[in-house]
Amino acid sequence: MAICHTVIPEKQPGDSLNDIHYHAASPDERALVYGAKKFGYVFYTRTPAYVEIEALGVQERFEILNVLEFTSTRKRMSVIARNSRSEIKLYCKGADTVIYERLAPDGVAYRESTLSHLEEFATEGLRTLCCAVSDIPDDVYEDWKHTYHKASTSLQYREQKVEDAANLIETNLRLLGATAIEDKLQDGVPETIASLLEAKINVWVLTGDKQETAINIGYSCQLLTHSMDLILLNQDCLDNKYNADTFAQQNTRNCISEHTGTGRINNMGRKDAALIVDGKTLKYALSCDLRTDFLELCLTSKVVICCRVSPIQKAEMVELVTTLTKSVTLAIGDGANDVAMIQKANVGVGISGVEGLQAACASDYSIAQFSYLRKLLLVHGAWNYSRMCKLILYSFYKNICLYVIELWFAIYSGWSGQILFERWTIGLYNVFFTALPPFAMGLFDKVTSAEQMLKYACINVP
């Protein structure tokens, strides 16, 4: 936790180790470094070549050999470092799904206990990570270093080659434990979601968190209620997976067909039903022959939550809804992994905050908190929709009034081409009747007061 990160420490001359402030691109990384500091592992120096920490009162220096950065595809980051005893170690942290599949046979001592802790943390709505380490012999590292250098300097398919090179070294890991970070909801999130649902706006959640965490957050923000039936799609394949215990075909195709074909979901869709989809299942559900059935299943559910999804899958979901339903879609997010989704939607809203400004810069509208979305849609959105409709009709009316008179005079004068209005008259007409009325409507035209629109969100239902 004190080494595997990209945090920058800030320390003024004369300050003690307790006065160090950390700056990080991710608030999770900063929280983990602060957590390690609480346990006596203080990170206080970073240079391009090494980092220094104080481990239980003992100062240690680690030479940073390579940093394999976190990406949404890899779902993990690693640091290869050489300690004071000249041992090369790889420290890795990431999602439990990617860490567990890279564990060595003799490195699973705490596998089951850690997994139970992860499920417990996720049930409480905490964001979880697994930490692991591996010892790398010098000769193995030297061979891999050349492979990695060749991949990082490649001119074609560099990202894929770097990822393949990282997969070569991130093996035979030894599980160390797990971390859990509380990601508190912003103020006003439950009230905002309740208003959107009252306005008959479908709210779908696309997140990279674990399924248990996503469900718990759904209950916290009142998107899910305890009276709802949860439909879980956790299949690991598209076709032909036989479950010997249940004597049934357990695959994505059969599961979607079961809910859409029997009519079970149609009856539930009229009441309360929430569809929970895992990222692996979503990969198969978005295939060409299942897209339509999967979308039908989603549309008949009151709530859809997709967990463990990548940024590409978020964008594909938004594109699927936009293309096949012809609906107006709005995507809102606060991190770099939400940029693709925001750009695919008809309207993109970015939240500027601790996650950075990538989402805000890529969006159509930028807000500071999620709760501001309520006023943006239900008040300003409704007002401007009404104003635009009136402005379009007014533009037709203004031009018809002017040119019907011109047409009548042309008929009266026998199509002689005689001018009825001088140029300056038409110019003043356009200035006064084109600029002033829209300006006045933009300032004063309101369907009803903002307080009433926020209090009665159902006013916006068409």
Short mmCIF file of C-alpha atoms in Angstrom, two decimals:
data_model
loop_
_atom_site.label_atom_id
_atom_site.label_comp_id
_atom_site.label_asym_id
_atom_site.label_seq_id
_atom_site.Cartn_x
_atom_site.Cartn_y
_atom_site.Cartn_z
CA MET A 1 0.00 0.00 0.00
CA ALA A 2 2.90 2.37 0.68
CA ILE A 3 4.81 1.49 -2.51
CA CYS A 4 2.35 0.39 -5.22
CA HIS A 5 0.87 3.72 -6.24
CA THR A 6 1.53 6.94 -8.15
CA VAL A 7 0.93 9.33 -5.25
CA ILE A 8 3.05 12.49 -4.91
CA PRO A 9 3.97 13.53 -1.33
CA GLU A 10 4.09 17.22 -0.40
CA LYS A 11 6.27 18.17 2.56
CA GLN A 12 7.39 21.62 3.63
CA PRO A 13 10.85 22.17 5.16
CA GLY A 14 10.73 21.52 8.85
CA ASP A 15 7.53 19.45 8.73
CA SER A 16 7.39 16.08 10.43
CA LEU A 17 6.23 12.88 8.76
CA ASN A 18 2.78 13.41 10.24
CA ASP A 19 2.41 16.68 8.32
CA ILE A 20 2.86 15.16 4.86
CA HIS A 21 0.07 15.81 2.37
CA TYR A 22 -0.51 13.43 -0.54
CA HIS A 23 -1.71 14.28 -4.04
CA ALA A 24 -3.08 11.58 -6.32
CA ALA A 25 -5.10 11.25 -9.51
CA SER A 26 -7.42 8.82 -7.74
CA PRO A 27 -8.93 9.42 -4.29
CA ASP A 28 -8.74 5.67 -3.66
CA GLU A 29 -4.95 5.69 -4.04
CA ARG A 30 -4.65 8.63 -1.67
CA ALA A 31 -6.88 6.88 0.88
CA LEU A 32 -4.75 3.72 0.74
CA VAL A 33 -1.53 5.67 1.31
CA TYR A 34 -3.10 7.47 4.25
CA GLY A 35 -4.26 4.09 5.56
CA ALA A 36 -0.74 2.66 5.34
CA LYS A 37 0.50 5.75 7.18
CA LYS A 38 -1.94 5.07 10.02
CA PHE A 39 -0.42 1.60 10.43
CA GLY A 40 3.14 2.92 10.61
CA TYR A 41 4.22 2.64 6.96
CA VAL A 42 4.81 6.27 5.99
CA PHE A 43 5.57 7.16 2.40
CA TYR A 44 7.48 10.44 2.31
CA THR A 45 9.78 10.68 -0.75
CA ARG A 46 9.33 10.03 -4.44
CA THR A 47 11.84 10.55 -7.23
CA PRO A 48 11.88 9.15 -10.77
CA ALA A 49 14.32 6.46 -9.60
CA TYR A 50 13.21 5.49 -6.09
CA VAL A 51 10.74 5.91 -3.24
CA GLU A 52 11.46 6.11 0.48
CA ILE A 53 9.20 4.94 3.27
CA GLU A 54 9.42 4.58 7.01
CA ALA A 55 8.30 1.07 7.92
CA LEU A 56 7.56 0.83 11.65
CA GLY A 57 10.28 3.36 12.42
CA VAL A 58 12.85 1.92 10.00
CA GLN A 59 13.66 3.95 6.89
CA GLU A 60 13.81 1.95 3.67
CA ARG A 61 14.50 2.85 0.07
CA PHE A 62 13.01 1.00 -2.90
CA GLU A 63 14.39 1.43 -6.39
CA ILE A 64 11.48 1.69 -8.83
CA LEU A 65 12.30 -0.41 -11.87
CA ASN A 66 8.96 -0.35 -13.68
CA VAL A 67 5.42 0.92 -13.12
CA LEU A 68 2.65 -0.98 -14.89
CA GLU A 69 -0.13 1.54 -14.74
CA PHE A 70 -3.78 0.85 -14.04
CA THR A 71 -6.15 0.71 -17.00
CA SER A 72 -9.82 -0.11 -17.19
CA THR A 73 -8.98 -3.20 -19.23
CA ARG A 74 -6.30 -4.55 -16.90
CA LYS A 75 -8.18 -3.59 -13.71
CA ARG A 76 -4.92 -3.64 -11.77
CA MET A 77 -1.60 -1.82 -11.39
CA SER A 78 1.84 -3.15 -10.49
CA VAL A 79 5.17 -1.76 -9.36
CA ILE A 80 8.43 -3.65 -9.80
CA ALA A 81 10.91 -2.52 -7.15
CA ARG A 82 14.30 -3.54 -5.79
CA ASN A 83 14.62 -3.34 -2.00
CA SER A 84 17.71 -2.69 0.13
CA ARG A 85 18.57 -6.41 0.07
CA SER A 86 18.73 -6.31 -3.78
CA GLU A 87 15.63 -8.47 -4.07
CA ILE A 88 13.27 -7.70 -6.96
CA LYS A 89 9.62 -7.82 -6.01
CA LEU A 90 6.42 -7.12 -7.92
CA TYR A 91 3.68 -5.45 -5.88
CA CYS A 92 0.25 -5.67 -7.47
CA LYS A 93 -3.18 -4.40 -6.46
CA GLY A 94 -6.44 -4.63 -8.35
CA ALA A 95 -9.86 -6.22 -8.61
CA ASP A 96 -10.27 -9.59 -6.94
CA THR A 97 -11.25 -11.27 -10.20
CA VAL A 98 -7.96 -10.42 -11.93
CA ILE A 99 -5.75 -11.00 -8.88
CA TYR A 100 -7.18 -14.41 -7.99
CA GLU A 101 -6.63 -15.83 -11.46
CA ARG A 102 -2.93 -14.91 -11.24
CA LEU A 103 -2.18 -16.46 -7.87
CA ALA A 104 0.49 -19.13 -7.57
CA PRO A 105 -0.60 -22.58 -6.33
CA ASP A 106 1.33 -22.02 -3.12
CA GLY A 107 0.17 -18.43 -2.69
CA VAL A 108 -3.47 -19.05 -1.79
CA ALA A 109 -3.10 -19.46 1.96
CA TYR A 110 -5.60 -16.70 2.70
CA ARG A 111 -7.74 -17.19 -0.40
CA GLU A 112 -10.99 -18.32 1.22
CA SER A 113 -10.82 -16.04 4.25
CA THR A 114 -10.00 -13.04 2.06
CA LEU A 115 -12.85 -13.90 -0.29
CA SER A 116 -15.30 -13.98 2.61
CA HIS A 117 -13.98 -10.61 3.79
CA LEU A 118 -14.39 -9.20 0.28
CA GLU A 119 -18.01 -10.33 0.17
CA GLU A 120 -18.62 -8.83 3.59
CA PHE A 121 -17.05 -5.51 2.57
CA ALA A 122 -18.96 -5.43 -0.71
CA THR A 123 -22.24 -6.10 1.09
CA GLU A 124 -21.58 -3.00 3.18
CA GLY A 125 -21.12 -0.94 0.02
CA LEU A 126 -17.33 -0.61 0.24
CA ARG A 127 -15.00 -0.53 -2.77
CA THR A 128 -12.59 -3.44 -2.53
CA LEU A 129 -9.12 -4.22 -3.85
CA CYS A 130 -6.79 -7.18 -3.46
CA CYS A 131 -3.06 -6.85 -2.79
CA ALA A 132 -0.47 -9.41 -3.87
CA VAL A 133 3.30 -9.75 -4.28
CA SER A 134 5.71 -11.99 -6.14
CA ASP A 135 9.48 -12.55 -6.11
CA ILE A 136 11.19 -12.10 -9.45
CA PRO A 137 14.62 -13.66 -10.11
CA ASP A 138 17.20 -11.35 -11.67
CA ASP A 139 17.57 -13.37 -14.86
CA VAL A 140 13.79 -13.51 -15.38
CA TYR A 141 13.51 -9.76 -14.91
CA GLU A 142 16.36 -9.04 -17.35
CA ASP A 143 14.68 -11.12 -20.05
CA TRP A 144 11.30 -9.51 -19.39
CA LYS A 145 12.78 -6.00 -19.34
CA HIS A 146 13.84 -6.30 -22.97
CA THR A 147 10.38 -7.58 -23.94
CA TYR A 148 8.69 -4.73 -22.13
CA HIS A 149 11.01 -2.11 -23.62
CA LYS A 150 10.35 -3.43 -27.11
CA ALA A 151 6.59 -3.30 -26.48
CA SER A 152 6.64 0.21 -24.98
CA THR A 153 8.59 1.59 -27.95
CA SER A 154 6.52 -0.16 -30.59
CA LEU A 155 4.90 2.09 -33.18
CA GLN A 156 1.96 -0.22 -33.86
CA TYR A 157 -0.47 -1.77 -31.36
CA ARG A 158 1.58 -0.40 -28.48
CA GLU A 159 -1.15 -0.66 -25.84
CA GLN A 160 -1.90 -4.28 -26.65
CA LYS A 161 1.77 -5.23 -26.68
CA VAL A 162 2.40 -3.49 -23.36
CA GLU A 163 -0.56 -5.31 -21.85
CA ASP A 164 0.73 -8.65 -23.16
CA ALA A 165 4.16 -7.92 -21.73
CA ALA A 166 2.63 -7.06 -18.35
CA ASN A 167 0.73 -10.36 -18.35
CA LEU A 168 4.03 -12.20 -18.66
CA ILE A 169 5.42 -10.82 -15.40
CA GLU A 170 2.22 -10.55 -13.36
CA THR A 171 2.05 -14.25 -12.57
CA ASN A 172 2.67 -16.53 -9.58
CA LEU A 173 1.41 -13.89 -7.19
CA ARG A 174 1.16 -14.42 -3.44
CA LEU A 175 -2.01 -13.03 -1.91
CA LEU A 176 -1.38 -10.54 0.89
CA GLY A 177 -4.88 -9.36 1.72
CA ALA A 178 -7.66 -6.99 0.73
CA THR A 179 -8.59 -3.36 1.29
CA ALA A 180 -11.99 -1.70 1.52
CA ILE A 181 -12.70 2.00 1.00
CA GLU A 182 -15.94 3.76 1.77
CA ASP A 183 -17.25 5.80 -1.14
CA LYS A 184 -19.85 8.04 0.45
CA LEU A 185 -22.85 9.20 -1.51
CA GLN A 186 -23.06 12.90 -2.15
CA ASP A 187 -25.79 14.90 -0.47
CA GLY A 188 -29.17 14.77 -2.18
CA VAL A 189 -28.55 11.68 -4.33
CA PRO A 190 -31.60 9.66 -3.10
CA GLU A 191 -33.89 12.68 -3.51
CA THR A 192 -32.57 13.37 -7.01
CA ILE A 193 -33.09 9.78 -8.17
CA ALA A 194 -36.59 9.73 -6.65
CA SER A 195 -37.50 12.88 -8.59
CA LEU A 196 -36.16 11.42 -11.84
CA LEU A 197 -38.17 8.24 -11.35
CA GLU A 198 -41.27 10.31 -10.57
CA ALA A 199 -40.76 12.13 -13.86
CA LYS A 200 -40.81 8.73 -15.62
CA ILE A 201 -37.13 8.90 -16.50
CA ASN A 202 -35.48 5.47 -16.64
CA VAL A 203 -32.37 5.34 -14.47
CA TRP A 204 -29.70 2.74 -15.26
CA VAL A 205 -26.45 2.33 -13.33
CA LEU A 206 -23.24 1.29 -15.11
CA THR A 207 -20.41 0.77 -12.64
CA GLY A 208 -17.10 -1.02 -12.33
CA ASP A 209 -17.73 -2.05 -8.71
CA LYS A 210 -18.45 -5.58 -7.51
CA GLN A 211 -22.00 -6.85 -7.77
CA GLU A 212 -22.58 -6.80 -4.01
CA THR A 213 -21.25 -3.24 -3.78
CA ALA A 214 -23.43 -2.08 -6.67
CA ILE A 215 -26.55 -3.61 -5.12
CA ASN A 216 -25.79 -2.06 -1.74
CA ILE A 217 -25.29 1.37 -3.33
CA GLY A 218 -28.57 0.87 -5.17
CA TYR A 219 -30.33 0.42 -1.84
CA SER A 220 -28.44 3.38 -0.32
CA CYS A 221 -29.55 5.79 -3.04
CA GLN A 222 -33.10 4.34 -2.96
CA LEU A 223 -32.89 3.18 -6.54
CA LEU A 224 -33.62 -0.31 -5.25
CA THR A 225 -36.25 -1.12 -2.65
CA HIS A 226 -36.61 -4.24 -0.53
CA SER A 227 -39.92 -5.01 -2.22
CA MET A 228 -38.20 -5.35 -5.60
CA ASP A 229 -37.40 -8.71 -7.14
CA LEU A 230 -33.72 -8.90 -8.14
CA ILE A 231 -32.94 -10.76 -11.37
CA LEU A 232 -29.25 -11.71 -11.44
CA LEU A 233 -27.45 -12.52 -14.69
CA ASN A 234 -24.06 -14.03 -13.79
CA GLN A 235 -23.36 -16.41 -16.65
CA ASP A 236 -19.78 -16.99 -17.78
CA CYS A 237 -20.41 -18.16 -21.33
CA LEU A 238 -22.67 -17.63 -24.32
CA ASP A 239 -23.70 -21.22 -25.04
CA ASN A 240 -23.26 -24.84 -24.03
CA LYS A 241 -22.41 -24.82 -20.35
CA TYR A 242 -24.02 -27.70 -18.48
CA ASN A 243 -24.58 -27.54 -14.74
CA ALA A 244 -24.47 -31.05 -13.26
CA ASP A 245 -26.10 -29.95 -10.02
CA THR A 246 -29.22 -28.42 -11.55
CA PHE A 247 -29.26 -30.54 -14.76
CA ALA A 248 -29.76 -27.39 -16.82
CA GLN A 249 -27.95 -25.33 -19.39
CA GLN A 250 -26.39 -22.37 -17.57
CA ASN A 251 -25.49 -19.80 -20.22
CA THR A 252 -26.36 -16.27 -21.20
CA ARG A 253 -28.57 -17.21 -24.14
CA ASN A 254 -30.81 -19.56 -22.17
CA CYS A 255 -31.04 -17.20 -19.21
CA ILE A 256 -32.19 -14.26 -21.35
CA SER A 257 -34.58 -16.48 -23.31
CA GLU A 258 -36.05 -17.81 -20.08
CA HIS A 259 -36.99 -14.34 -18.85
CA THR A 260 -38.10 -12.86 -22.17
CA GLY A 261 -39.84 -15.93 -23.56
CA THR A 262 -41.90 -17.17 -20.64
CA GLY A 263 -43.42 -13.79 -19.90
CA ARG A 264 -42.15 -13.86 -16.34
CA ILE A 265 -40.28 -10.59 -16.70
CA ASN A 266 -43.21 -8.95 -18.47
CA ASN A 267 -45.45 -9.45 -15.46
CA MET A 268 -42.71 -8.34 -13.09
CA GLY A 269 -41.88 -5.34 -15.27
CA ARG A 270 -45.29 -3.86 -14.58
CA LYS A 271 -44.54 -4.03 -10.87
CA ASP A 272 -41.05 -3.86 -9.35
CA ALA A 273 -38.18 -5.74 -10.90
CA ALA A 274 -34.46 -4.90 -10.97
CA LEU A 275 -32.07 -6.48 -13.44
CA ILE A 276 -28.49 -6.97 -12.16
CA VAL A 277 -25.99 -7.84 -14.91
CA ASP A 278 -22.36 -8.83 -14.44
CA GLY A 279 -19.66 -7.60 -16.81
CA LYS A 280 -18.88 -11.07 -18.18
CA THR A 281 -22.53 -11.72 -18.94
CA LEU A 282 -22.87 -8.29 -20.51
CA LYS A 283 -20.09 -9.14 -22.96
CA TYR A 284 -22.17 -12.00 -24.34
CA ALA A 285 -25.51 -10.19 -24.01
CA LEU A 286 -24.25 -7.41 -26.29
CA SER A 287 -23.42 -9.86 -29.07
CA CYS A 288 -25.24 -9.40 -32.36
CA ASP A 289 -27.85 -12.14 -31.97
CA LEU A 290 -28.76 -11.34 -28.34
CA ARG A 291 -28.78 -7.55 -28.37
CA THR A 292 -32.48 -7.20 -29.14
CA ASP A 293 -33.64 -9.76 -26.57
CA PHE A 294 -31.34 -8.32 -23.93
CA LEU A 295 -32.60 -4.80 -24.56
CA GLU A 296 -36.20 -6.02 -24.31
CA LEU A 297 -35.34 -7.58 -20.95
CA CYS A 298 -33.79 -4.30 -19.77
CA LEU A 299 -36.70 -2.15 -20.91
CA THR A 300 -39.27 -4.27 -19.10
CA SER A 301 -37.31 -3.93 -15.85
CA LYS A 302 -37.82 -0.91 -13.65
CA VAL A 303 -34.13 -0.68 -12.73
CA VAL A 304 -31.01 -1.94 -14.52
CA ILE A 305 -27.64 -2.17 -12.77
CA CYS A 306 -24.58 -3.33 -14.73
CA CYS A 307 -21.56 -4.05 -12.53
CA ARG A 308 -17.92 -4.86 -13.26
CA VAL A 309 -18.25 -3.18 -16.67
CA SER A 310 -15.43 -1.57 -18.62
CA PRO A 311 -15.62 1.91 -20.21
CA ILE A 312 -16.13 0.30 -23.62
CA GLN A 313 -19.10 -1.69 -22.32
CA LYS A 314 -20.60 1.47 -20.83
CA ALA A 315 -20.40 3.17 -24.23
CA GLU A 316 -21.87 0.09 -25.95
CA MET A 317 -24.84 0.06 -23.57
CA VAL A 318 -25.58 3.74 -24.23
CA GLU A 319 -25.22 3.23 -27.98
CA LEU A 320 -27.54 0.20 -27.85
CA VAL A 321 -30.32 2.12 -26.14
CA THR A 322 -29.86 5.20 -28.34
CA THR A 323 -29.87 3.24 -31.60
CA LEU A 324 -32.60 0.67 -31.04
CA THR A 325 -35.09 2.65 -28.95
CA LYS A 326 -34.62 6.06 -30.61
CA SER A 327 -34.83 7.56 -27.13
CA VAL A 328 -32.95 10.59 -25.89
CA THR A 329 -30.18 9.33 -23.61
CA LEU A 330 -28.29 11.22 -20.93
CA ALA A 331 -25.07 9.90 -19.40
CA ILE A 332 -23.55 11.33 -16.23
CA GLY A 333 -20.22 10.44 -14.66
CA ASP A 334 -17.29 11.89 -12.76
CA GLY A 335 -14.24 9.86 -13.84
CA ALA A 336 -12.05 9.16 -16.83
CA ASN A 337 -13.72 5.76 -17.28
CA ASP A 338 -17.03 7.56 -17.96
CA VAL A 339 -15.75 9.67 -20.87
CA ALA A 340 -16.66 7.16 -23.61
CA MET A 341 -20.17 6.77 -22.21
CA ILE A 342 -20.67 10.53 -21.94
CA GLN A 343 -19.59 11.07 -25.53
CA LYS A 344 -21.90 8.35 -26.87
CA ALA A 345 -25.04 9.73 -25.21
CA ASN A 346 -27.24 12.43 -26.72
CA VAL A 347 -26.57 14.60 -23.67
CA GLY A 348 -23.41 14.23 -21.61
CA VAL A 349 -23.11 15.58 -18.08
CA GLY A 350 -19.79 15.56 -16.25
CA ILE A 351 -19.31 15.99 -12.51
CA SER A 352 -16.16 17.90 -11.60
CA GLY A 353 -14.73 16.68 -8.33
CA VAL A 354 -12.14 14.48 -6.70
CA GLU A 355 -12.00 12.11 -9.68
CA GLY A 356 -10.59 14.85 -11.91
CA LEU A 357 -11.89 16.93 -14.78
CA GLN A 358 -11.77 14.41 -17.64
CA ALA A 359 -15.52 13.77 -17.53
CA ALA A 360 -16.34 17.46 -17.16
CA CYS A 361 -14.15 18.39 -20.15
CA ALA A 362 -15.73 15.74 -22.39
CA SER A 363 -19.34 16.57 -21.48
CA ASP A 364 -21.97 18.96 -22.79
CA TYR A 365 -22.77 20.24 -19.31
CA SER A 366 -20.61 20.28 -16.20
CA ILE A 367 -21.99 20.32 -12.67
CA ALA A 368 -20.34 20.16 -9.26
CA GLN A 369 -22.66 17.61 -7.59
CA PHE A 370 -25.02 14.90 -8.71
CA SER A 371 -27.94 16.59 -6.94
CA TYR A 372 -27.66 19.53 -9.35
CA LEU A 373 -28.90 17.21 -12.11
CA ARG A 374 -32.38 17.49 -10.64
CA LYS A 375 -32.63 21.22 -11.29
CA LEU A 376 -30.76 20.96 -14.59
CA LEU A 377 -33.34 18.54 -16.01
CA LEU A 378 -36.60 19.28 -14.25
CA VAL A 379 -36.32 23.09 -14.19
CA HIS A 380 -33.90 24.49 -16.74
CA GLY A 381 -34.38 21.60 -19.15
CA ALA A 382 -38.17 21.90 -19.07
CA TRP A 383 -38.08 25.69 -19.34
CA ASN A 384 -35.73 25.67 -22.32
CA TYR A 385 -37.70 22.92 -24.06
CA SER A 386 -40.83 25.08 -23.84
CA ARG A 387 -38.94 28.19 -24.93
CA MET A 388 -37.43 26.47 -27.96
CA CYS A 389 -40.82 25.21 -29.10
CA LYS A 390 -42.31 28.70 -28.84
CA LEU A 391 -39.28 30.25 -30.54
CA ILE A 392 -39.57 27.93 -33.54
CA LEU A 393 -43.27 28.68 -33.94
CA TYR A 394 -42.61 32.40 -33.51
CA SER A 395 -39.94 32.32 -36.22
CA PHE A 396 -42.43 30.85 -38.69
CA TYR A 397 -45.06 33.37 -37.64
CA LYS A 398 -42.72 36.37 -38.03
CA ASN A 399 -41.57 35.39 -41.52
CA ILE A 400 -45.09 34.56 -42.70
CA CYS A 401 -46.34 37.96 -41.54
CA LEU A 402 -43.66 39.78 -43.52
CA TYR A 403 -43.59 37.80 -46.73
CA VAL A 404 -47.34 37.28 -47.11
CA ILE A 405 -47.61 41.07 -47.32
CA GLU A 406 -44.79 41.10 -49.92
CA LEU A 407 -46.58 38.39 -51.90
CA TRP A 408 -49.91 40.22 -51.77
CA PHE A 409 -48.32 43.45 -52.99
CA ALA A 410 -46.52 41.59 -55.82
CA ILE A 411 -49.89 40.26 -57.03
CA TYR A 412 -51.48 43.69 -56.65
CA SER A 413 -48.70 45.38 -58.67
CA GLY A 414 -48.88 42.83 -61.45
CA TRP A 415 -45.53 41.26 -60.59
CA SER A 416 -43.80 44.48 -61.54
CA GLY A 417 -41.01 44.02 -59.04
CA GLN A 418 -41.83 47.24 -57.24
CA ILE A 419 -40.48 47.38 -53.67
CA LEU A 420 -43.03 47.68 -50.86
CA PHE A 421 -40.58 48.05 -47.96
CA GLU A 422 -37.24 49.79 -47.98
CA ARG A 423 -34.13 47.83 -47.03
CA TRP A 424 -33.77 49.66 -43.72
CA THR A 425 -37.41 48.86 -42.88
CA ILE A 426 -36.85 45.12 -43.34
CA GLY A 427 -33.60 45.39 -41.36
CA LEU A 428 -35.30 47.10 -38.43
CA TYR A 429 -38.15 44.61 -38.62
CA ASN A 430 -35.71 41.71 -38.25
CA VAL A 431 -33.82 43.44 -35.45
CA PHE A 432 -36.87 44.20 -33.34
CA PHE A 433 -38.92 41.10 -34.06
CA THR A 434 -36.03 38.60 -34.22
CA ALA A 435 -33.81 39.72 -31.36
CA LEU A 436 -36.11 41.21 -28.75
CA PRO A 437 -38.89 38.55 -28.45
CA PRO A 438 -36.46 35.59 -28.06
CA PHE A 439 -34.49 37.64 -25.53
CA ALA A 440 -37.65 38.37 -23.57
CA MET A 441 -38.82 34.74 -23.74
CA GLY A 442 -35.42 33.53 -22.56
CA LEU A 443 -35.62 35.73 -19.49
CA PHE A 444 -39.26 35.70 -18.48
CA ASP A 445 -41.07 32.76 -20.10
CA LYS A 446 -41.57 30.01 -17.50
CA VAL A 447 -44.10 27.21 -17.57
CA THR A 448 -44.33 27.43 -13.80
CA SER A 449 -42.07 28.36 -10.91
CA ALA A 450 -38.90 26.42 -10.15
CA GLU A 451 -40.22 25.49 -6.73
CA GLN A 452 -43.35 23.91 -8.16
CA MET A 453 -41.41 21.98 -10.81
CA LEU A 454 -39.05 20.56 -8.20
CA LYS A 455 -41.90 19.71 -5.86
CA TYR A 456 -44.04 18.04 -8.51
CA ALA A 457 -41.65 16.25 -10.87
CA CYS A 458 -44.59 14.54 -12.59
CA ILE A 459 -45.37 17.88 -14.31
CA ASN A 460 -42.66 16.97 -16.84
CA VAL A 461 -44.30 13.67 -17.82
CA PRO A 462 -45.47 14.00 -21.46
#
